[in-house]
JSON list of C-alpha atoms in Angstrom, two decimals:
[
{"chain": "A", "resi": 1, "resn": "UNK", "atom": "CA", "xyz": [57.77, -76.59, -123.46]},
{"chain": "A", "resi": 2, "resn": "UNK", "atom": "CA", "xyz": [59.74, -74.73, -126.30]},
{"chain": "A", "resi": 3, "resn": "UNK", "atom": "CA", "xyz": [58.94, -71.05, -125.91]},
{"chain": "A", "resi": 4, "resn": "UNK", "atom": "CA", "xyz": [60.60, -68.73, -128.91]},
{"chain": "A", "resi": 5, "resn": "UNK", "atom": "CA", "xyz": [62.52, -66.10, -126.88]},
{"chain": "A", "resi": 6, "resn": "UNK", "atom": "CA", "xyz": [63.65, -62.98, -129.18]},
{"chain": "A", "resi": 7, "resn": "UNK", "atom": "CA", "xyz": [62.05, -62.14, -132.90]},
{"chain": "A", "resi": 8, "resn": "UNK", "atom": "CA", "xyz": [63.23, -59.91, -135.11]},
{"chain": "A", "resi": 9, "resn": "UNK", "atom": "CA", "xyz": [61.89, -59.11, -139.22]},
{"chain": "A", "resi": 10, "resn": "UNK", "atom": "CA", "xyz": [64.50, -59.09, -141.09]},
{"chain": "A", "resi": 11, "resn": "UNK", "atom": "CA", "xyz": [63.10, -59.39, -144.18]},
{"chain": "A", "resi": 12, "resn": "UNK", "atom": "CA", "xyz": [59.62, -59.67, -146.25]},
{"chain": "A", "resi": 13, "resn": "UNK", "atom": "CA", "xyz": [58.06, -62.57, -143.89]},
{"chain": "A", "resi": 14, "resn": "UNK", "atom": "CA", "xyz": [61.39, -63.27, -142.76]},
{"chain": "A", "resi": 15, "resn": "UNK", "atom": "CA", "xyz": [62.53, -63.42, -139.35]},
{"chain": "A", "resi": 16, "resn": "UNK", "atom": "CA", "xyz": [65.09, -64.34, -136.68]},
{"chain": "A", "resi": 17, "resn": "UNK", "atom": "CA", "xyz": [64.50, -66.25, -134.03]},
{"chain": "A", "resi": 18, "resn": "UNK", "atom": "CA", "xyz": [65.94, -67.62, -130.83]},
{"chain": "A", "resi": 19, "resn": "UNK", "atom": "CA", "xyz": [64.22, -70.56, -128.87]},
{"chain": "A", "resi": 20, "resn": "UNK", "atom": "CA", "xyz": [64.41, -71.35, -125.14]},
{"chain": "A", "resi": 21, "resn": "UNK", "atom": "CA", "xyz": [66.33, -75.00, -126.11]},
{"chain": "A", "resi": 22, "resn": "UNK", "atom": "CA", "xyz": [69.26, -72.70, -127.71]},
{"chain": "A", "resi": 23, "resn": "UNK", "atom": "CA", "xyz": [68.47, -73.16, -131.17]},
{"chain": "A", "resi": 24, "resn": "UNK", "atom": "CA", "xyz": [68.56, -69.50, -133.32]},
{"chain": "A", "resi": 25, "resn": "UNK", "atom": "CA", "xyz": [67.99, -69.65, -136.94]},
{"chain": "A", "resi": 26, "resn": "UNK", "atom": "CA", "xyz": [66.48, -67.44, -139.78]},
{"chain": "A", "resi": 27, "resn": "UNK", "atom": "CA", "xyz": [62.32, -68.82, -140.66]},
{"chain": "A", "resi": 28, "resn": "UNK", "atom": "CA", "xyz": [60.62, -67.65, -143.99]},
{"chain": "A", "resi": 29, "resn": "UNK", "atom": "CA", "xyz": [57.26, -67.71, -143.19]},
{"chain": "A", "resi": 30, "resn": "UNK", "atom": "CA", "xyz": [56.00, -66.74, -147.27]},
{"chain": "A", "resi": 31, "resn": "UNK", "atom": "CA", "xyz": [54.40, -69.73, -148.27]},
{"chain": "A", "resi": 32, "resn": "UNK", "atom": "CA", "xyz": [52.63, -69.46, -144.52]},
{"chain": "A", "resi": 33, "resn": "UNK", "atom": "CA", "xyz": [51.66, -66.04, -145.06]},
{"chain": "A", "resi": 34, "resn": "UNK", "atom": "CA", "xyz": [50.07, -66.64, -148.38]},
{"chain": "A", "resi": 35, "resn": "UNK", "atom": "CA", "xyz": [47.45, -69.13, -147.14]},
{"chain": "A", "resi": 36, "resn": "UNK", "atom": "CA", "xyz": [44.59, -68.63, -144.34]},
{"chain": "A", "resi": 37, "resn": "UNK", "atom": "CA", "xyz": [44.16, -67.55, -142.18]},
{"chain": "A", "resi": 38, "resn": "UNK", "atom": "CA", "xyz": [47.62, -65.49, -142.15]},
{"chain": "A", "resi": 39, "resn": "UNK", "atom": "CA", "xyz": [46.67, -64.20, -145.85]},
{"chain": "A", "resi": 40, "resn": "UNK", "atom": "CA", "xyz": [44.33, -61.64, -144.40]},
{"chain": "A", "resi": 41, "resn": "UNK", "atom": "CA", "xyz": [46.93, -60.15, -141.77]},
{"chain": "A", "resi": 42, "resn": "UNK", "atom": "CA", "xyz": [47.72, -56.58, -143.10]},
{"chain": "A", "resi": 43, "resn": "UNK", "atom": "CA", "xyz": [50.72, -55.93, -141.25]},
{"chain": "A", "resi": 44, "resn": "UNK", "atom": "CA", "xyz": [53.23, -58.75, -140.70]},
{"chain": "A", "resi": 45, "resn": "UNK", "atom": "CA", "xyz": [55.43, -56.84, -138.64]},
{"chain": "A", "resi": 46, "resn": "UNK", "atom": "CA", "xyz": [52.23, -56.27, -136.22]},
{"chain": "A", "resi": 47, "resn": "UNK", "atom": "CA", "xyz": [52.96, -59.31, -134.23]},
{"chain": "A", "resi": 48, "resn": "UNK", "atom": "CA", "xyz": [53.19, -60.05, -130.15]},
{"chain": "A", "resi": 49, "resn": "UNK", "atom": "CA", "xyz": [55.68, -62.65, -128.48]},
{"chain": "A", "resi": 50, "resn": "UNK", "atom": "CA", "xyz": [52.84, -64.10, -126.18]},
{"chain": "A", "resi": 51, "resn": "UNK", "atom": "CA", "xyz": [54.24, -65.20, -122.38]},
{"chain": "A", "resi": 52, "resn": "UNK", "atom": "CA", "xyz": [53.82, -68.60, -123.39]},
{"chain": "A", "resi": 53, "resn": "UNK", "atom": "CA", "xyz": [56.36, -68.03, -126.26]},
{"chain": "A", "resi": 54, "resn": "UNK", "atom": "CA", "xyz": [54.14, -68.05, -129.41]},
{"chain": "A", "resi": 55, "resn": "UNK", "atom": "CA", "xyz": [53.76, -64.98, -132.14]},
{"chain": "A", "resi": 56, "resn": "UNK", "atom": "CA", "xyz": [50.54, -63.92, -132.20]},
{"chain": "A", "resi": 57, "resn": "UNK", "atom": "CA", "xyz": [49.04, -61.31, -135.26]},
{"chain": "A", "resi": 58, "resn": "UNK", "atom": "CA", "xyz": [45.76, -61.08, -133.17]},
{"chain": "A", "resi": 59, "resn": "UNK", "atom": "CA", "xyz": [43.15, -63.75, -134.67]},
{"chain": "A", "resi": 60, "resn": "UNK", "atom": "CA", "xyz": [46.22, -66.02, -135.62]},
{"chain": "A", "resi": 61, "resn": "UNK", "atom": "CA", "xyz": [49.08, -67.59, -133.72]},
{"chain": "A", "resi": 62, "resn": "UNK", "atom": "CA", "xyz": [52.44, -69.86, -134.74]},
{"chain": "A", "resi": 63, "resn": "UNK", "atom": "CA", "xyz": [53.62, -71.58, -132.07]},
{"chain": "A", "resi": 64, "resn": "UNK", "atom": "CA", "xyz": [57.16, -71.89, -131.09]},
{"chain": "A", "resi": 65, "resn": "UNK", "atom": "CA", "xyz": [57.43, -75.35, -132.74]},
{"chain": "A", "resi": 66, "resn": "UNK", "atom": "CA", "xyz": [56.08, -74.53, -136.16]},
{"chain": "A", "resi": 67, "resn": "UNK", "atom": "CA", "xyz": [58.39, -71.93, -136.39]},
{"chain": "A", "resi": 68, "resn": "UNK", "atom": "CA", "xyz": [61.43, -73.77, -135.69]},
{"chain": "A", "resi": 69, "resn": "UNK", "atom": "CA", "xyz": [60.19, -76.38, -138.11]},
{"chain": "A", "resi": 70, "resn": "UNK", "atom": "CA", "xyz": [60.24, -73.60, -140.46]},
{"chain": "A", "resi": 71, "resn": "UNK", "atom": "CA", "xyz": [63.59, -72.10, -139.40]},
{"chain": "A", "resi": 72, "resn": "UNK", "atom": "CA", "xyz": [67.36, -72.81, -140.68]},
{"chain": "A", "resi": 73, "resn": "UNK", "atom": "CA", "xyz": [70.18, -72.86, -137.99]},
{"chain": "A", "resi": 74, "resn": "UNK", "atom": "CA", "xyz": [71.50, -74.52, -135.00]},
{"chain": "A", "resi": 75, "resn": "UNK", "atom": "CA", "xyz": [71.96, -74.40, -131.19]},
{"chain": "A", "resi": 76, "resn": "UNK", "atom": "CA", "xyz": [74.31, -72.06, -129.70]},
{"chain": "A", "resi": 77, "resn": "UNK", "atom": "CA", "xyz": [76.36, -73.14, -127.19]},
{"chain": "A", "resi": 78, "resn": "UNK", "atom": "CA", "xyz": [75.66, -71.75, -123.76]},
{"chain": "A", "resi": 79, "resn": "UNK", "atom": "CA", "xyz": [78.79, -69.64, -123.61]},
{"chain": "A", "resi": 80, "resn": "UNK", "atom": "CA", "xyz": [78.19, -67.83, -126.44]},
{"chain": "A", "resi": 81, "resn": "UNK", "atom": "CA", "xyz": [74.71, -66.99, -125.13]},
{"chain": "A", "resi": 82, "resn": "UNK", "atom": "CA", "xyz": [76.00, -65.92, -122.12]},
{"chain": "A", "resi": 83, "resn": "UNK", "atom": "CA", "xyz": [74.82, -62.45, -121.08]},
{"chain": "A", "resi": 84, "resn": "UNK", "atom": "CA", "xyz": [76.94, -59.45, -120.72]},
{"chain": "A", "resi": 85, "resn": "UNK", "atom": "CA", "xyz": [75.70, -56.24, -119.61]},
{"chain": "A", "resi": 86, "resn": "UNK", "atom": "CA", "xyz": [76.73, -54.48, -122.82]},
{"chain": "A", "resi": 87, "resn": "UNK", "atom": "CA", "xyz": [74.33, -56.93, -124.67]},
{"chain": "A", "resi": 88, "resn": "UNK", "atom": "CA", "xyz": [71.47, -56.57, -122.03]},
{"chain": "A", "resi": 89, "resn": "UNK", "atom": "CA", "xyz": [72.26, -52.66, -122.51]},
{"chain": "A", "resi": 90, "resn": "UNK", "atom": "CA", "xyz": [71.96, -52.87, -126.34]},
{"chain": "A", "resi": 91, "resn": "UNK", "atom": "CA", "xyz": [69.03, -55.30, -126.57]},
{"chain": "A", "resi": 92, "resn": "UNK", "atom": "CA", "xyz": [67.00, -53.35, -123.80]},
{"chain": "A", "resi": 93, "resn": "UNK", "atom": "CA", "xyz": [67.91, -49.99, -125.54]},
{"chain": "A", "resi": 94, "resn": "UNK", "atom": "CA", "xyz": [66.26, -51.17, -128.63]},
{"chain": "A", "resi": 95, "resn": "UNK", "atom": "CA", "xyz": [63.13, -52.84, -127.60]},
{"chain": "A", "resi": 96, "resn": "UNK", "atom": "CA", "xyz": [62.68, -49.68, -125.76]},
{"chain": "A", "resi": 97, "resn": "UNK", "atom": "CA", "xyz": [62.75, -47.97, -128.88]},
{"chain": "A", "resi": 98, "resn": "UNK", "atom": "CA", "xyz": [60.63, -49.52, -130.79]},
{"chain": "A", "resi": 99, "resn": "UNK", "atom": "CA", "xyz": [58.32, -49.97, -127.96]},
{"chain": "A", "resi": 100, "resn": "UNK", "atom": "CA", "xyz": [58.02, -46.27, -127.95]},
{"chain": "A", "resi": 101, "resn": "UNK", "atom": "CA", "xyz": [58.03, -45.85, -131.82]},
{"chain": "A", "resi": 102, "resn": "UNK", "atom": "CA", "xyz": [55.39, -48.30, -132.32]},
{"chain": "A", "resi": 103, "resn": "UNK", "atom": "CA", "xyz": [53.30, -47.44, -129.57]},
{"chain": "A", "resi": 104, "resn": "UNK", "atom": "CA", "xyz": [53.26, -50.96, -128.21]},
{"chain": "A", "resi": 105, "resn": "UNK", "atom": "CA", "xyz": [54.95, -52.22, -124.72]},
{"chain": "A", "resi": 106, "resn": "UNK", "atom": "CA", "xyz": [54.90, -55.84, -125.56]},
{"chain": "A", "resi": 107, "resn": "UNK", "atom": "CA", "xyz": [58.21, -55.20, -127.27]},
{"chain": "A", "resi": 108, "resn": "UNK", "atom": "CA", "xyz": [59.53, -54.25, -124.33]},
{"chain": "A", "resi": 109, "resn": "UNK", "atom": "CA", "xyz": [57.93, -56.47, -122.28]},
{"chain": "A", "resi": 110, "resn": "UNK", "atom": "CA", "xyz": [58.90, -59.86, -124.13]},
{"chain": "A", "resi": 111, "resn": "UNK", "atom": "CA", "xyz": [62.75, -59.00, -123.59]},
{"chain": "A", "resi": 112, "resn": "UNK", "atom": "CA", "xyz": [62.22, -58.06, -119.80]},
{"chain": "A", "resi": 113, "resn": "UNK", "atom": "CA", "xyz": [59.99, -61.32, -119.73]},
{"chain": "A", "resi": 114, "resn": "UNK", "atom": "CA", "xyz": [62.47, -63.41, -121.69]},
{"chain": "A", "resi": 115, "resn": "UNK", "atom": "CA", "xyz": [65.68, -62.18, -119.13]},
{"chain": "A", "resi": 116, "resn": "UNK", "atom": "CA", "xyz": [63.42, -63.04, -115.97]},
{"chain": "A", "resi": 117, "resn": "UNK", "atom": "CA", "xyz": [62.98, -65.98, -117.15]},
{"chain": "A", "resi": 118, "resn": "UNK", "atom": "CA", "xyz": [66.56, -67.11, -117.96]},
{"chain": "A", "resi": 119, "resn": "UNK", "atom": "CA", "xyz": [67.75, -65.11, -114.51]},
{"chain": "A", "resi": 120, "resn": "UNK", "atom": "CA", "xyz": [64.51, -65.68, -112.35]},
{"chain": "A", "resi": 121, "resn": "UNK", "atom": "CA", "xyz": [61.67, -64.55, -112.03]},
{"chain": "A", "resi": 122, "resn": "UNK", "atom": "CA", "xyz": [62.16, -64.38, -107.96]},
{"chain": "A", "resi": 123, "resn": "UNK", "atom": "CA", "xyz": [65.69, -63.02, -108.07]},
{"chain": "A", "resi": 124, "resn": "UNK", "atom": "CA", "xyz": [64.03, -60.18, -110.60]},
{"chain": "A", "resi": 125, "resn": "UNK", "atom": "CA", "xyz": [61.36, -59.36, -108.60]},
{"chain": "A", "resi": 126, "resn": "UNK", "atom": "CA", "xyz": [63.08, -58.75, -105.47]},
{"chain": "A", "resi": 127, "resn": "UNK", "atom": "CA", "xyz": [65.29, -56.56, -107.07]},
{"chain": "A", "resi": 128, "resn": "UNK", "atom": "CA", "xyz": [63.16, -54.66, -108.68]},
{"chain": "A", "resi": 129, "resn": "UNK", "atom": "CA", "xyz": [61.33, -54.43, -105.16]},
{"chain": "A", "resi": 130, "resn": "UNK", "atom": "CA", "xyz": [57.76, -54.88, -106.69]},
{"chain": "A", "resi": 131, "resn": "UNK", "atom": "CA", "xyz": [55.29, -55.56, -104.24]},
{"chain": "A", "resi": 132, "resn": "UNK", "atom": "CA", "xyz": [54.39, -59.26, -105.59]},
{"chain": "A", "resi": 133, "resn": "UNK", "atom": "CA", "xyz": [54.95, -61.84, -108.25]},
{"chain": "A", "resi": 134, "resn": "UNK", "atom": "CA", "xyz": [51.54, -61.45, -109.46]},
{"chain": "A", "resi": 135, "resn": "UNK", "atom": "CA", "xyz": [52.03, -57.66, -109.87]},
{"chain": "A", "resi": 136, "resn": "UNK", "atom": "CA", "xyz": [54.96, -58.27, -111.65]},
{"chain": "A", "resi": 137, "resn": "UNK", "atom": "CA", "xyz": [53.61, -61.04, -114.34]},
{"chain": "A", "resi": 138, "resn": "UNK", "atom": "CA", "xyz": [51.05, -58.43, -114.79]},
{"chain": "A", "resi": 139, "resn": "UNK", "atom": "CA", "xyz": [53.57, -55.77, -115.93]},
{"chain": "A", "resi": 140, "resn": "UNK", "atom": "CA", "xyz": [55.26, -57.96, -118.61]},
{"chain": "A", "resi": 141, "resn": "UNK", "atom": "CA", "xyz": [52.25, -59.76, -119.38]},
{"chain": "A", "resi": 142, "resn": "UNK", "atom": "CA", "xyz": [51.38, -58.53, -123.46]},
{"chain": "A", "resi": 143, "resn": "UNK", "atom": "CA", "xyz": [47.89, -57.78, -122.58]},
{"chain": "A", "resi": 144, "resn": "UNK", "atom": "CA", "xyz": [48.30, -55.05, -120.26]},
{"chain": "A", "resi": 145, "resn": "UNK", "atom": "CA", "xyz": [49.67, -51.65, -120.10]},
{"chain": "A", "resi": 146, "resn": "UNK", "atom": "CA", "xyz": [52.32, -51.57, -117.58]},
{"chain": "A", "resi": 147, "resn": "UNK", "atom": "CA", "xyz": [53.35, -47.99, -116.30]},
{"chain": "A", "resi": 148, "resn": "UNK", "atom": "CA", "xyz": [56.96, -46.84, -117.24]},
{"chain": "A", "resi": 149, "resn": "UNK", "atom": "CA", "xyz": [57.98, -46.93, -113.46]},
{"chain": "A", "resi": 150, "resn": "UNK", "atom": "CA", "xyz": [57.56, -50.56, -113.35]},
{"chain": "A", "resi": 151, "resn": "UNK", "atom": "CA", "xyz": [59.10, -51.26, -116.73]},
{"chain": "A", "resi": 152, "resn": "UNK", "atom": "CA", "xyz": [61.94, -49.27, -115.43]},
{"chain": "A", "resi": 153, "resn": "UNK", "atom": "CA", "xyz": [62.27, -51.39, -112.27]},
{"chain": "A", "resi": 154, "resn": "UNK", "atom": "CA", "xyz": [62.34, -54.49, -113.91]},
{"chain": "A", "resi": 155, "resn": "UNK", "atom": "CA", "xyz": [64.81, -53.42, -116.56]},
{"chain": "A", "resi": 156, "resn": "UNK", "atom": "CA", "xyz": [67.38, -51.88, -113.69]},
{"chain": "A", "resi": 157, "resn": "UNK", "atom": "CA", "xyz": [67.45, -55.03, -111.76]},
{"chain": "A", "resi": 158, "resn": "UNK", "atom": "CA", "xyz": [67.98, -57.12, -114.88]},
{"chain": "A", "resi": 159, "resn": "UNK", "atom": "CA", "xyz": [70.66, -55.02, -115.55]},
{"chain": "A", "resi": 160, "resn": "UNK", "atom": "CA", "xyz": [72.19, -55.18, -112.18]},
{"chain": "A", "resi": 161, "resn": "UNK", "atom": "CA", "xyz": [71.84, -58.97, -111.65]},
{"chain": "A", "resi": 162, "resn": "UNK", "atom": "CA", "xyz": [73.71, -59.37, -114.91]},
{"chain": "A", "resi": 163, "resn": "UNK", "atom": "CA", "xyz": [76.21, -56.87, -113.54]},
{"chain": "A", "resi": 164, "resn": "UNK", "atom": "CA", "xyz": [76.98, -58.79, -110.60]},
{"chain": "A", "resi": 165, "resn": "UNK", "atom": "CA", "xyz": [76.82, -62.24, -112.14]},
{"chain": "A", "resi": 166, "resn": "UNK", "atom": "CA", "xyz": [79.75, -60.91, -114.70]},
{"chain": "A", "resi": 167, "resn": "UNK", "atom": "CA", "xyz": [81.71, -59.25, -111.91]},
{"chain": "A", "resi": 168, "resn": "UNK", "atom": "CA", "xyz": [81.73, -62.66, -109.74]},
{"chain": "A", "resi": 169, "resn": "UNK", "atom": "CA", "xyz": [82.38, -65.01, -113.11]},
{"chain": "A", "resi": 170, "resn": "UNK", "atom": "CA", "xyz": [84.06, -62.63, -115.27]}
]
């Protein structure tokens, strides 16, 4: 299933996205935005990546395929996707922040949820040393409020499996 795996506005309706298959392009969503039921959302940058990889603006939802229908660009080749730790650094340090400016930990959560994902959920978890998986798809699930301890966790074990998996192929 196509899952859209980092969003960013970058624009009036306009955003950037990167989908599980490799494919990152740029998606203006005006002509979307000017019908029903996404006419009466007030704030289009007041949007959730869902787990299952959707946007979601509360009583409407795009799903990972409309959007790429919508969007211009092209697969990126694995290597170029590959994942450093200064680009896990950067990303991480600025989902935090706007998770913190906004108010809202699903920022922060999507990111940690999209890097388990690509590294492993397992591999995460035990690293992180949380307790269970279920206790862990609770914390970066975007309907709950995870303490900062467990966000923390999750995001120093990302950091140090992507350490390590540099340091043995780098």
């Amino acid at each position: 299933m196509l899952k859209i795996i980092d969003v960013d506005v970058v624009g009036d309706h306009v955003i950037e996205v990167e989908f599980s298959d490799g494919f990152r392009g740029r998606a203006d969503l005006t002509a979307l935005f000017s019908k029903p039921p996404f006419s009466a959302i007030a704030d289009f940058n007041r949007f959730s990546l869902t787990a299952s990889g959707v946007l979601n603006w509360g009583d409407a939802e795009l799903s990972a395929d409309t959007v790429k229908r919508m969007s211009k660009g092209a697969v990126v080749s694995a290597s170029s996707r590959s994942l450093t730790p200064e680009n896990v650094e950067a990303i991480l340090r600025q989902t935090t922040w706007e998770s913190m400016s906004e108010g809202r930990p699903d920022i922060l959560q999507a990111a940690l949820r999209g890097y388990a994902e690509q590294l492993g959920h397992a591999d995460v978890i035990k690293r992180a040393g949380i307790a269970s998986r279920s206790s862990a798809y609770k914390t970066l699930s975007p309907s709950t409020n995870p303490s900062f301890k467990s966000l923390a966790k999750i995001s120093g074990a990302i950091l140090a499996i992507v350490r390590e998996n540099n340091a043995q192929h780098g």
